[in-house]
Amino acid sequence: MIIKPRNLPIEIRKLESLQRRLSLKHPQYQHVSDQLGKFKSGHNGEESLDFPLSFLSTQKYRILHNLRLNDGSRFFQLDTLILSPQFLLILEVKNYSGTLTFNTSYNQLIREKDGLEEAFPDPVIQVTRQQEQLQAWMQAQLGFTMMVETLVVFANERTVVKSTENDKETMLRVTNRSALPYRIRELEKKHQHNKKHELKSLSDYLIRANQEIDWDILEKYQIKRTEIKTGVACPKCALIPMLREFRVWACPRCQFKSRDSHLEALKDYYYLISPTISNREARDFLHISSRDIAYWMLRRLGSKSAGRGMRYNLGNLFDYEG
Ligand SMILES: [Zn+2]
Protein backbone atom coordinates (compact mmCIF):
# COMPACT_ATOMS: atom_id res chain seq x y z
CA MET A 1 0.00 0.00 0.00
CA ILE A 2 1.42 3.38 -0.97
CA ILE A 3 1.02 5.62 2.04
CA LYS A 4 2.96 8.62 0.84
CA PRO A 5 2.87 8.98 -2.95
CA ARG A 6 5.68 10.37 -5.00
CA ASN A 7 5.02 13.91 -6.21
CA LEU A 8 6.97 15.77 -8.83
CA PRO A 9 9.93 16.97 -6.75
CA ILE A 10 10.08 20.67 -5.88
CA GLU A 11 13.57 20.84 -7.45
CA ILE A 12 12.04 19.98 -10.84
CA ARG A 13 9.15 22.42 -10.45
CA LYS A 14 11.46 25.27 -9.50
CA LEU A 15 13.97 24.53 -12.25
CA GLU A 16 11.21 24.34 -14.86
CA SER A 17 9.89 27.75 -13.80
CA LEU A 18 13.41 29.14 -13.87
CA GLN A 19 14.33 27.71 -17.25
CA ARG A 20 11.12 29.07 -18.78
CA ARG A 21 11.92 32.59 -17.57
CA LEU A 22 15.63 32.78 -18.24
CA SER A 23 17.06 34.13 -21.46
CA LEU A 24 18.85 31.53 -23.61
CA LYS A 25 21.82 33.87 -23.54
CA HIS A 26 22.04 33.98 -19.75
CA PRO A 27 25.41 32.55 -18.55
CA GLN A 28 23.56 30.19 -16.13
CA TYR A 29 21.06 28.90 -18.71
CA GLN A 30 23.03 25.80 -19.67
CA HIS A 31 23.74 24.88 -16.05
CA VAL A 32 20.05 25.26 -15.16
CA SER A 33 19.08 23.04 -18.13
CA ASP A 34 21.65 20.39 -17.17
CA GLN A 35 20.46 20.33 -13.56
CA LEU A 36 16.85 20.02 -14.68
CA GLY A 37 17.81 17.08 -16.93
CA LYS A 38 19.61 15.39 -14.02
CA PHE A 39 16.68 15.74 -11.62
CA LYS A 40 14.22 14.54 -14.27
CA SER A 41 16.28 11.45 -15.01
CA GLY A 42 16.47 10.66 -11.28
CA HIS A 43 12.71 11.10 -10.99
CA ASN A 44 12.10 8.82 -14.01
CA GLY A 45 14.31 6.20 -12.36
CA GLU A 46 12.22 6.38 -9.19
CA GLU A 47 8.98 6.14 -11.16
CA SER A 48 10.24 3.05 -12.95
CA LEU A 49 10.14 1.24 -9.58
CA ASP A 50 6.37 1.50 -9.39
CA PHE A 51 5.89 -1.61 -11.51
CA PRO A 52 8.20 -3.99 -9.58
CA LEU A 53 6.88 -2.60 -6.28
CA SER A 54 3.33 -3.35 -7.38
CA PHE A 55 4.15 -7.05 -6.86
CA LEU A 56 4.53 -6.59 -3.11
CA SER A 57 1.66 -7.60 -0.86
CA THR A 58 -0.38 -4.51 -0.07
CA GLN A 59 -1.41 -6.10 3.24
CA LYS A 60 2.11 -6.52 4.47
CA TYR A 61 3.99 -3.50 3.16
CA ARG A 62 3.55 0.22 3.43
CA ILE A 63 5.50 2.39 1.00
CA LEU A 64 6.56 5.98 1.61
CA HIS A 65 8.23 8.06 -1.09
CA ASN A 66 10.41 11.17 -0.77
CA LEU A 67 10.75 11.47 2.97
CA ARG A 68 12.85 14.26 4.39
CA LEU A 69 13.56 13.96 8.10
CA ASN A 70 15.63 15.88 10.59
CA ASP A 71 17.93 13.81 12.80
CA GLY A 72 18.40 16.67 15.26
CA SER A 73 21.32 18.36 13.57
CA ARG A 74 20.72 17.88 9.86
CA PHE A 75 18.23 16.69 7.27
CA PHE A 76 18.39 13.38 5.52
CA GLN A 77 16.32 12.31 2.55
CA LEU A 78 15.00 8.88 1.64
CA ASP A 79 13.84 8.20 -1.95
CA THR A 80 11.69 5.27 -0.92
CA LEU A 81 11.12 3.65 2.46
CA ILE A 82 9.30 0.33 2.66
CA LEU A 83 7.80 -0.66 5.99
CA SER A 84 7.08 -4.26 6.88
CA PRO A 85 6.15 -5.51 10.37
CA GLN A 86 9.61 -7.07 10.80
CA PHE A 87 11.99 -4.65 9.12
CA LEU A 88 12.32 -1.39 7.23
CA LEU A 89 13.95 -1.13 3.83
CA ILE A 90 15.54 1.99 2.35
CA LEU A 91 15.77 2.05 -1.43
CA GLU A 92 18.25 4.41 -3.04
CA VAL A 93 17.47 4.62 -6.73
CA LYS A 94 20.13 5.42 -9.32
CA ASN A 95 19.29 5.99 -12.94
CA TYR A 96 22.74 5.69 -14.53
CA SER A 97 23.48 4.28 -17.93
CA GLY A 98 26.74 2.71 -19.13
CA THR A 99 29.04 0.32 -17.26
CA LEU A 100 29.36 0.89 -13.53
CA THR A 101 32.22 -0.40 -11.40
CA PHE A 102 32.31 -0.21 -7.63
CA ASN A 103 35.79 0.67 -6.43
CA THR A 104 35.27 -0.22 -2.78
CA SER A 105 38.81 0.57 -1.63
CA TYR A 106 38.36 4.12 -2.90
CA ASN A 107 34.61 4.41 -2.15
CA GLN A 108 33.70 5.43 -5.64
CA LEU A 109 31.42 4.30 -8.36
CA ILE A 110 33.08 4.66 -11.75
CA ARG A 111 30.90 5.03 -14.77
CA GLU A 112 32.20 4.26 -18.22
CA LYS A 113 30.12 5.54 -21.07
CA ASP A 114 30.97 6.45 -24.64
CA GLY A 115 34.69 6.06 -23.87
CA LEU A 116 34.51 8.50 -20.95
CA GLU A 117 35.10 7.71 -17.27
CA GLU A 118 33.24 9.56 -14.58
CA ALA A 119 33.35 9.06 -10.79
CA PHE A 120 30.32 9.23 -8.48
CA PRO A 121 30.19 8.83 -4.69
CA ASP A 122 29.61 5.18 -3.71
CA PRO A 123 25.80 4.87 -3.32
CA VAL A 124 26.23 1.94 -0.87
CA ILE A 125 28.08 4.30 1.49
CA GLN A 126 25.36 6.88 0.95
CA VAL A 127 22.59 4.44 1.84
CA THR A 128 24.55 3.16 4.87
CA ARG A 129 24.63 6.71 6.17
CA GLN A 130 20.85 6.96 5.67
CA GLN A 131 20.42 3.67 7.55
CA GLU A 132 22.37 5.04 10.54
CA GLN A 133 20.45 8.30 10.44
CA LEU A 134 17.08 6.55 10.30
CA GLN A 135 18.00 4.32 13.24
CA ALA A 136 19.20 7.29 15.27
CA TRP A 137 16.02 9.15 14.33
CA MET A 138 13.78 6.26 15.52
CA GLN A 139 15.71 5.91 18.76
CA ALA A 140 15.39 9.63 19.49
CA GLN A 141 11.77 10.08 18.33
CA LEU A 142 10.15 6.78 19.22
CA GLY A 143 12.40 5.29 21.88
CA PHE A 144 12.99 2.10 19.88
CA THR A 145 14.60 1.04 16.61
CA MET A 146 13.76 -1.57 14.04
CA MET A 147 16.03 -3.53 11.76
CA VAL A 148 16.80 -1.32 8.76
CA GLU A 149 17.89 -2.94 5.50
CA THR A 150 19.10 -1.04 2.44
CA LEU A 151 19.26 -1.66 -1.28
CA VAL A 152 20.74 0.46 -4.04
CA VAL A 153 18.50 -0.04 -7.06
CA PHE A 154 19.79 0.55 -10.57
CA ALA A 155 16.76 1.63 -12.53
CA ASN A 156 18.24 1.25 -15.99
CA GLU A 157 17.97 -2.41 -17.00
CA ARG A 158 20.80 -2.18 -19.51
CA THR A 159 23.35 -0.89 -17.00
CA VAL A 160 26.25 -3.29 -16.39
CA VAL A 161 27.31 -3.37 -12.72
CA LYS A 162 30.66 -4.77 -11.57
CA SER A 163 33.02 -4.43 -8.63
CA THR A 164 36.80 -4.14 -8.79
CA GLU A 165 37.57 -6.57 -5.97
CA ASN A 166 34.70 -8.92 -6.70
CA ASP A 167 33.32 -7.66 -3.43
CA LYS A 168 30.34 -9.84 -2.49
CA GLU A 169 29.41 -7.62 0.44
CA THR A 170 28.76 -4.68 -1.89
CA MET A 171 27.01 -6.72 -4.55
CA LEU A 172 24.56 -8.06 -1.95
CA ARG A 173 23.44 -4.51 -1.32
CA VAL A 174 22.68 -3.57 -4.92
CA THR A 175 20.04 -4.84 -7.32
CA ASN A 176 18.48 -4.06 -10.63
CA ARG A 177 14.91 -2.99 -10.74
CA SER A 178 13.22 -6.18 -11.99
CA ALA A 179 14.91 -8.35 -9.34
CA LEU A 180 13.67 -6.05 -6.57
CA PRO A 181 10.56 -8.06 -5.52
CA TYR A 182 12.69 -11.23 -5.18
CA ARG A 183 15.32 -9.43 -3.14
CA ILE A 184 12.59 -8.17 -0.84
CA ARG A 185 11.25 -11.70 -0.45
CA GLU A 186 14.74 -12.87 0.59
CA LEU A 187 14.85 -10.14 3.23
CA GLU A 188 11.43 -11.25 4.42
CA LYS A 189 12.76 -14.78 5.04
CA LYS A 190 15.85 -13.44 6.77
CA HIS A 191 13.79 -11.39 9.20
CA GLN A 192 10.76 -13.60 9.77
CA HIS A 193 11.62 -14.17 13.44
CA ASN A 194 12.08 -10.48 14.24
CA LYS A 195 9.71 -8.81 16.63
CA LYS A 196 6.56 -7.52 14.88
CA HIS A 197 5.84 -3.82 15.05
CA GLU A 198 2.63 -1.94 14.53
CA LEU A 199 3.11 -0.10 11.25
CA LYS A 200 0.22 2.32 11.09
CA SER A 201 1.44 4.51 13.93
CA LEU A 202 5.02 4.39 12.62
CA SER A 203 4.01 5.47 9.11
CA ASP A 204 1.72 8.19 10.51
CA TYR A 205 4.60 9.44 12.62
CA LEU A 206 7.00 9.47 9.67
CA ILE A 207 4.55 11.45 7.54
CA ARG A 208 4.07 14.02 10.29
CA ALA A 209 7.83 14.34 10.69
CA ASN A 210 8.39 14.84 6.96
CA GLN A 211 9.60 18.36 6.17
CA GLU A 212 9.38 19.70 2.64
CA ILE A 213 12.44 21.45 1.36
CA ASP A 214 12.28 25.09 0.38
CA TRP A 215 15.08 27.37 -0.66
CA ASP A 216 15.70 30.45 -2.76
CA ILE A 217 16.48 29.15 -6.23
CA LEU A 218 17.61 32.54 -7.57
CA GLU A 219 20.17 32.76 -4.80
CA LYS A 220 21.31 29.18 -5.42
CA TYR A 221 21.97 29.80 -9.11
CA GLN A 222 23.11 33.40 -8.58
CA ILE A 223 20.48 34.94 -10.76
CA LYS A 224 19.18 38.45 -10.19
CA ARG A 225 15.46 39.01 -9.94
CA THR A 226 15.67 41.54 -12.75
CA GLU A 227 17.03 38.79 -15.01
CA ILE A 228 13.78 36.83 -14.71
CA LYS A 229 11.39 37.40 -17.62
CA THR A 230 8.06 38.76 -16.39
CA GLY A 231 4.73 38.30 -18.13
CA VAL A 232 2.36 35.45 -18.90
CA ALA A 233 3.81 32.56 -20.96
CA CYS A 234 2.00 31.26 -24.03
CA PRO A 235 0.97 27.64 -23.29
CA LYS A 236 1.30 26.79 -26.96
CA CYS A 237 4.56 28.36 -28.14
CA ALA A 238 6.13 29.43 -24.80
CA LEU A 239 6.53 33.08 -25.78
CA ILE A 240 6.67 35.52 -22.86
CA PRO A 241 4.75 37.84 -22.55
CA MET A 242 1.23 37.26 -23.83
CA LEU A 243 -0.86 40.41 -24.18
CA ARG A 244 -4.00 41.18 -22.21
CA GLU A 245 -6.92 41.73 -24.53
CA PHE A 246 -10.59 41.93 -23.68
CA ARG A 247 -10.90 39.19 -20.99
CA VAL A 248 -8.32 36.93 -22.59
CA TRP A 249 -4.57 36.48 -22.97
CA ALA A 250 -3.43 36.60 -26.58
CA CYS A 251 -0.10 35.43 -27.97
CA PRO A 252 1.37 37.97 -30.40
CA ARG A 253 3.42 35.23 -32.07
CA CYS A 254 1.09 32.24 -32.57
CA GLN A 255 -2.25 34.04 -31.94
CA PHE A 256 -3.25 31.46 -29.31
CA LYS A 257 -5.84 32.79 -26.88
CA SER A 258 -6.38 31.66 -23.31
CA ARG A 259 -8.44 32.72 -20.32
CA ASP A 260 -6.41 31.45 -17.40
CA SER A 261 -2.71 31.40 -18.36
CA HIS A 262 -1.98 33.90 -15.59
CA LEU A 263 -2.39 31.01 -13.13
CA GLU A 264 0.76 29.32 -14.45
CA ALA A 265 2.62 32.63 -14.31
CA LEU A 266 1.59 33.06 -10.68
CA LYS A 267 2.91 29.56 -9.95
CA ASP A 268 6.25 30.59 -11.43
CA TYR A 269 6.19 33.61 -9.13
CA TYR A 270 5.56 31.26 -6.21
CA TYR A 271 8.49 28.98 -7.11
CA LEU A 272 10.96 31.72 -8.01
CA ILE A 273 10.16 34.76 -5.95
CA SER A 274 7.70 34.50 -3.07
CA PRO A 275 4.81 32.40 -1.73
CA THR A 276 2.71 35.58 -1.42
CA ILE A 277 2.03 38.46 -3.78
CA SER A 278 0.48 41.94 -3.56
CA ASN A 279 -1.85 43.48 -6.12
CA ARG A 280 0.94 45.82 -7.28
CA GLU A 281 3.46 42.96 -7.68
CA ALA A 282 0.90 40.91 -9.60
CA ARG A 283 0.26 43.78 -12.01
CA ASP A 284 4.01 44.15 -12.63
CA PHE A 285 4.61 40.44 -13.03
CA LEU A 286 1.59 39.73 -15.25
CA HIS A 287 1.87 42.98 -17.24
CA ILE A 288 -1.58 44.30 -16.54
CA SER A 289 -2.45 47.88 -15.73
CA SER A 290 -5.81 47.51 -14.01
CA ARG A 291 -5.93 47.09 -10.26
CA ASP A 292 -9.46 45.67 -10.57
CA ILE A 293 -8.42 42.97 -13.02
CA ALA A 294 -5.51 41.97 -10.77
CA TYR A 295 -7.93 41.86 -7.84
CA TRP A 296 -10.33 39.70 -9.84
CA MET A 297 -7.48 37.26 -10.61
CA LEU A 298 -6.23 37.06 -7.03
CA ARG A 299 -9.43 37.28 -5.05
CA ARG A 300 -10.00 33.53 -4.66
CA LEU A 301 -6.56 32.86 -3.26
CA GLY A 302 -7.19 34.07 0.25
CA SER A 303 -5.29 37.01 1.64
CA LYS A 304 -3.76 38.43 4.74
CA SER A 305 -3.26 42.10 5.38
CA ALA A 306 0.41 42.85 5.83
CA GLY A 307 1.71 46.35 6.46
CA ARG A 308 0.04 48.68 4.01
CA GLY A 309 -1.78 46.21 1.81
CA MET A 310 -3.09 42.75 1.21
CA ARG A 311 -0.87 39.82 0.33
CA TYR A 312 -2.43 36.91 -1.48
CA ASN A 313 -1.43 33.36 -0.69
CA LEU A 314 -0.15 31.70 -3.88
CA GLY A 315 0.11 28.31 -2.15
CA ASN A 316 -3.66 28.02 -2.69
CA LEU A 317 -3.09 27.80 -6.45
CA PHE A 318 -2.04 24.18 -5.94
CA ASP A 319 -5.04 23.01 -3.94
CA TYR A 320 -6.66 21.31 -6.88
CA GLU A 321 -3.57 19.34 -7.90
CA GLY A 322 -2.43 15.92 -6.74
ZN1 LIG B 1 2.17 31.51 -28.69
Coordinates of C-alpha atoms and ligand atoms in Angstrom, one line a residue:
M1 CA 0.0 0.0 0.0
I2 CA 1.4 3.4 -1.0
I3 CA 1.0 5.6 2.0
K4 CA 3.0 8.6 0.8
P5 CA 2.9 9.0 -2.9
R6 CA 5.7 10.4 -5.0
N7 CA 5.0 13.9 -6.2
L8 CA 7.0 15.8 -8.8
P9 CA 9.9 17.0 -6.7
I10 CA 10.1 20.7 -5.9
E11 CA 13.6 20.8 -7.5
I12 CA 12.0 20.0 -10.8
R13 CA 9.2 22.4 -10.5
K14 CA 11.5 25.3 -9.5
L15 CA 14.0 24.5 -12.2
E16 CA 11.2 24.3 -14.9
S17 CA 9.9 27.8 -13.8
L18 CA 13.4 29.1 -13.9
Q19 CA 14.3 27.7 -17.3
R20 CA 11.1 29.1 -18.8
R21 CA 11.9 32.6 -17.6
L22 CA 15.6 32.8 -18.2
S23 CA 17.1 34.1 -21.5
L24 CA 18.8 31.5 -23.6
K25 CA 21.8 33.9 -23.5
H26 CA 22.0 34.0 -19.8
P27 CA 25.4 32.5 -18.5
Q28 CA 23.6 30.2 -16.1
Y29 CA 21.1 28.9 -18.7
Q30 CA 23.0 25.8 -19.7
H31 CA 23.7 24.9 -16.1
V32 CA 20.0 25.3 -15.2
S33 CA 19.1 23.0 -18.1
D34 CA 21.6 20.4 -17.2
Q35 CA 20.5 20.3 -13.6
L36 CA 16.9 20.0 -14.7
G37 CA 17.8 17.1 -16.9
K38 CA 19.6 15.4 -14.0
F39 CA 16.7 15.7 -11.6
K40 CA 14.2 14.5 -14.3
S41 CA 16.3 11.5 -15.0
G42 CA 16.5 10.7 -11.3
H43 CA 12.7 11.1 -11.0
N44 CA 12.1 8.8 -14.0
G45 CA 14.3 6.2 -12.4
E46 CA 12.2 6.4 -9.2
E47 CA 9.0 6.1 -11.2
S48 CA 10.2 3.0 -13.0
L49 CA 10.1 1.2 -9.6
D50 CA 6.4 1.5 -9.4
F51 CA 5.9 -1.6 -11.5
P52 CA 8.2 -4.0 -9.6
L53 CA 6.9 -2.6 -6.3
S54 CA 3.3 -3.3 -7.4
F55 CA 4.2 -7.1 -6.9
L56 CA 4.5 -6.6 -3.1
S57 CA 1.7 -7.6 -0.9
T58 CA -0.4 -4.5 -0.1
Q59 CA -1.4 -6.1 3.2
K60 CA 2.1 -6.5 4.5
Y61 CA 4.0 -3.5 3.2
R62 CA 3.5 0.2 3.4
I63 CA 5.5 2.4 1.0
L64 CA 6.6 6.0 1.6
H65 CA 8.2 8.1 -1.1
N66 CA 10.4 11.2 -0.8
L67 CA 10.7 11.5 3.0
R68 CA 12.8 14.3 4.4
L69 CA 13.6 14.0 8.1
N70 CA 15.6 15.9 10.6
D71 CA 17.9 13.8 12.8
G72 CA 18.4 16.7 15.3
S73 CA 21.3 18.4 13.6
R74 CA 20.7 17.9 9.9
F75 CA 18.2 16.7 7.3
F76 CA 18.4 13.4 5.5
Q77 CA 16.3 12.3 2.5
L78 CA 15.0 8.9 1.6
D79 CA 13.8 8.2 -1.9
T80 CA 11.7 5.3 -0.9
L81 CA 11.1 3.7 2.5
I82 CA 9.3 0.3 2.7
L83 CA 7.8 -0.7 6.0
S84 CA 7.1 -4.3 6.9
P85 CA 6.1 -5.5 10.4
Q86 CA 9.6 -7.1 10.8
F87 CA 12.0 -4.6 9.1
L88 CA 12.3 -1.4 7.2
L89 CA 14.0 -1.1 3.8
I90 CA 15.5 2.0 2.4
L91 CA 15.8 2.1 -1.4
E92 CA 18.3 4.4 -3.0
V93 CA 17.5 4.6 -6.7
K94 CA 20.1 5.4 -9.3
N95 CA 19.3 6.0 -12.9
Y96 CA 22.7 5.7 -14.5
S97 CA 23.5 4.3 -17.9
G98 CA 26.7 2.7 -19.1
T99 CA 29.0 0.3 -17.3
L100 CA 29.4 0.9 -13.5
T101 CA 32.2 -0.4 -11.4
F102 CA 32.3 -0.2 -7.6
N103 CA 35.8 0.7 -6.4
T104 CA 35.3 -0.2 -2.8
S105 CA 38.8 0.6 -1.6
Y106 CA 38.4 4.1 -2.9
N107 CA 34.6 4.4 -2.2
Q108 CA 33.7 5.4 -5.6
L109 CA 31.4 4.3 -8.4
I110 CA 33.1 4.7 -11.8
R111 CA 30.9 5.0 -14.8
E112 CA 32.2 4.3 -18.2
K113 CA 30.1 5.5 -21.1
D114 CA 31.0 6.4 -24.6
G115 CA 34.7 6.1 -23.9
L116 CA 34.5 8.5 -20.9
E117 CA 35.1 7.7 -17.3
E118 CA 33.2 9.6 -14.6
A119 CA 33.3 9.1 -10.8
F120 CA 30.3 9.2 -8.5
P121 CA 30.2 8.8 -4.7
D122 CA 29.6 5.2 -3.7
P123 CA 25.8 4.9 -3.3
V124 CA 26.2 1.9 -0.9
I125 CA 28.1 4.3 1.5
Q126 CA 25.4 6.9 0.9
V127 CA 22.6 4.4 1.8
T128 CA 24.6 3.2 4.9
R129 CA 24.6 6.7 6.2
Q130 CA 20.8 7.0 5.7
Q131 CA 20.4 3.7 7.6
E132 CA 22.4 5.0 10.5
Q133 CA 20.4 8.3 10.4
L134 CA 17.1 6.6 10.3
Q135 CA 18.0 4.3 13.2
A136 CA 19.2 7.3 15.3
W137 CA 16.0 9.2 14.3
M138 CA 13.8 6.3 15.5
Q139 CA 15.7 5.9 18.8
A140 CA 15.4 9.6 19.5
Q141 CA 11.8 10.1 18.3
L142 CA 10.1 6.8 19.2
G143 CA 12.4 5.3 21.9
F144 CA 13.0 2.1 19.9
T145 CA 14.6 1.0 16.6
M146 CA 13.8 -1.6 14.0
M147 CA 16.0 -3.5 11.8
V148 CA 16.8 -1.3 8.8
E149 CA 17.9 -2.9 5.5
T150 CA 19.1 -1.0 2.4
L151 CA 19.3 -1.7 -1.3
V152 CA 20.7 0.5 -4.0
V153 CA 18.5 0.0 -7.1
F154 CA 19.8 0.6 -10.6
A155 CA 16.8 1.6 -12.5
N156 CA 18.2 1.2 -16.0
E157 CA 18.0 -2.4 -17.0
R158 CA 20.8 -2.2 -19.5
T159 CA 23.4 -0.9 -17.0
V160 CA 26.3 -3.3 -16.4
V161 CA 27.3 -3.4 -12.7
K162 CA 30.7 -4.8 -11.6
S163 CA 33.0 -4.4 -8.6
T164 CA 36.8 -4.1 -8.8
E165 CA 37.6 -6.6 -6.0
N166 CA 34.7 -8.9 -6.7
D167 CA 33.3 -7.7 -3.4
K168 CA 30.3 -9.8 -2.5
E169 CA 29.4 -7.6 0.4
T170 CA 28.8 -4.7 -1.9
M171 CA 27.0 -6.7 -4.6
L172 CA 24.6 -8.1 -1.9
R173 CA 23.4 -4.5 -1.3
V174 CA 22.7 -3.6 -4.9
T175 CA 20.0 -4.8 -7.3
N176 CA 18.5 -4.1 -10.6
R177 CA 14.9 -3.0 -10.7
S178 CA 13.2 -6.2 -12.0
A179 CA 14.9 -8.3 -9.3
L180 CA 13.7 -6.1 -6.6
P181 CA 10.6 -8.1 -5.5
Y182 CA 12.7 -11.2 -5.2
R183 CA 15.3 -9.4 -3.1
I184 CA 12.6 -8.2 -0.8
R185 CA 11.2 -11.7 -0.4
E186 CA 14.7 -12.9 0.6
L187 CA 14.9 -10.1 3.2
E188 CA 11.4 -11.2 4.4
K189 CA 12.8 -14.8 5.0
K190 CA 15.9 -13.4 6.8
H191 CA 13.8 -11.4 9.2
Q192 CA 10.8 -13.6 9.8
H193 CA 11.6 -14.2 13.4
N194 CA 12.1 -10.5 14.2
K195 CA 9.7 -8.8 16.6
K196 CA 6.6 -7.5 14.9
H197 CA 5.8 -3.8 15.0
E198 CA 2.6 -1.9 14.5
L199 CA 3.1 -0.1 11.3
K200 CA 0.2 2.3 11.1
S201 CA 1.4 4.5 13.9
L202 CA 5.0 4.4 12.6
S203 CA 4.0 5.5 9.1
D204 CA 1.7 8.2 10.5
Y205 CA 4.6 9.4 12.6
L206 CA 7.0 9.5 9.7
I207 CA 4.6 11.4 7.5
R208 CA 4.1 14.0 10.3
A209 CA 7.8 14.3 10.7
N210 CA 8.4 14.8 7.0
Q211 CA 9.6 18.4 6.2
E212 CA 9.4 19.7 2.6
I213 CA 12.4 21.5 1.4
D214 CA 12.3 25.1 0.4
W215 CA 15.1 27.4 -0.7
D216 CA 15.7 30.4 -2.8
I217 CA 16.5 29.1 -6.2
L218 CA 17.6 32.5 -7.6
E219 CA 20.2 32.8 -4.8
K220 CA 21.3 29.2 -5.4
Y221 CA 22.0 29.8 -9.1
Q222 CA 23.1 33.4 -8.6
I223 CA 20.5 34.9 -10.8
K224 CA 19.2 38.5 -10.2
R225 CA 15.5 39.0 -9.9
T226 CA 15.7 41.5 -12.8
E227 CA 17.0 38.8 -15.0
I228 CA 13.8 36.8 -14.7
K229 CA 11.4 37.4 -17.6
T230 CA 8.1 38.8 -16.4
G231 CA 4.7 38.3 -18.1
V232 CA 2.4 35.4 -18.9
A233 CA 3.8 32.6 -21.0
C234 CA 2.0 31.3 -24.0
P235 CA 1.0 27.6 -23.3
K236 CA 1.3 26.8 -27.0
C237 CA 4.6 28.4 -28.1
A238 CA 6.1 29.4 -24.8
L239 CA 6.5 33.1 -25.8
I240 CA 6.7 35.5 -22.9
P241 CA 4.7 37.8 -22.6
M242 CA 1.2 37.3 -23.8
L243 CA -0.9 40.4 -24.2
R244 CA -4.0 41.2 -22.2
E245 CA -6.9 41.7 -24.5
F246 CA -10.6 41.9 -23.7
R247 CA -10.9 39.2 -21.0
V248 CA -8.3 36.9 -22.6
W249 CA -4.6 36.5 -23.0
A250 CA -3.4 36.6 -26.6
C251 CA -0.1 35.4 -28.0
P252 CA 1.4 38.0 -30.4
R253 CA 3.4 35.2 -32.1
C254 CA 1.1 32.2 -32.6
Q255 CA -2.2 34.0 -31.9
F256 CA -3.3 31.5 -29.3
K257 CA -5.8 32.8 -26.9
S258 CA -6.4 31.7 -23.3
R259 CA -8.4 32.7 -20.3
D260 CA -6.4 31.4 -17.4
S261 CA -2.7 31.4 -18.4
H262 CA -2.0 33.9 -15.6
L263 CA -2.4 31.0 -13.1
E264 CA 0.8 29.3 -14.5
A265 CA 2.6 32.6 -14.3
L266 CA 1.6 33.1 -10.7
K267 CA 2.9 29.6 -9.9
D268 CA 6.3 30.6 -11.4
Y269 CA 6.2 33.6 -9.1
Y270 CA 5.6 31.3 -6.2
Y271 CA 8.5 29.0 -7.1
L272 CA 11.0 31.7 -8.0
I273 CA 10.2 34.8 -5.9
S274 CA 7.7 34.5 -3.1
P275 CA 4.8 32.4 -1.7
T276 CA 2.7 35.6 -1.4
I277 CA 2.0 38.5 -3.8
S278 CA 0.5 41.9 -3.6
N279 CA -1.8 43.5 -6.1
R280 CA 0.9 45.8 -7.3
E281 CA 3.5 43.0 -7.7
A282 CA 0.9 40.9 -9.6
R283 CA 0.3 43.8 -12.0
D284 CA 4.0 44.1 -12.6
F285 CA 4.6 40.4 -13.0
L286 CA 1.6 39.7 -15.3
H287 CA 1.9 43.0 -17.2
I288 CA -1.6 44.3 -16.5
S289 CA -2.5 47.9 -15.7
S290 CA -5.8 47.5 -14.0
R291 CA -5.9 47.1 -10.3
D292 CA -9.5 45.7 -10.6
I293 CA -8.4 43.0 -13.0
A294 CA -5.5 42.0 -10.8
Y295 CA -7.9 41.9 -7.8
W296 CA -10.3 39.7 -9.8
M297 CA -7.5 37.3 -10.6
L298 CA -6.2 37.1 -7.0
R299 CA -9.4 37.3 -5.0
R300 CA -10.0 33.5 -4.7
L301 CA -6.6 32.9 -3.3
G302 CA -7.2 34.1 0.3
S303 CA -5.3 37.0 1.6
K304 CA -3.8 38.4 4.7
S305 CA -3.3 42.1 5.4
A306 CA 0.4 42.9 5.8
G307 CA 1.7 46.4 6.5
R308 CA 0.0 48.7 4.0
G309 CA -1.8 46.2 1.8
M310 CA -3.1 42.7 1.2
R311 CA -0.9 39.8 0.3
Y312 CA -2.4 36.9 -1.5
N313 CA -1.4 33.4 -0.7
L314 CA -0.2 31.7 -3.9
G315 CA 0.1 28.3 -2.2
N316 CA -3.7 28.0 -2.7
L317 CA -3.1 27.8 -6.5
F318 CA -2.0 24.2 -5.9
D319 CA -5.0 23.0 -3.9
Y320 CA -6.7 21.3 -6.9
E321 CA -3.6 19.3 -7.9
G322 CA -2.4 15.9 -6.7
Ligands
ZN1 ZN 2.2 31.5 -28.7

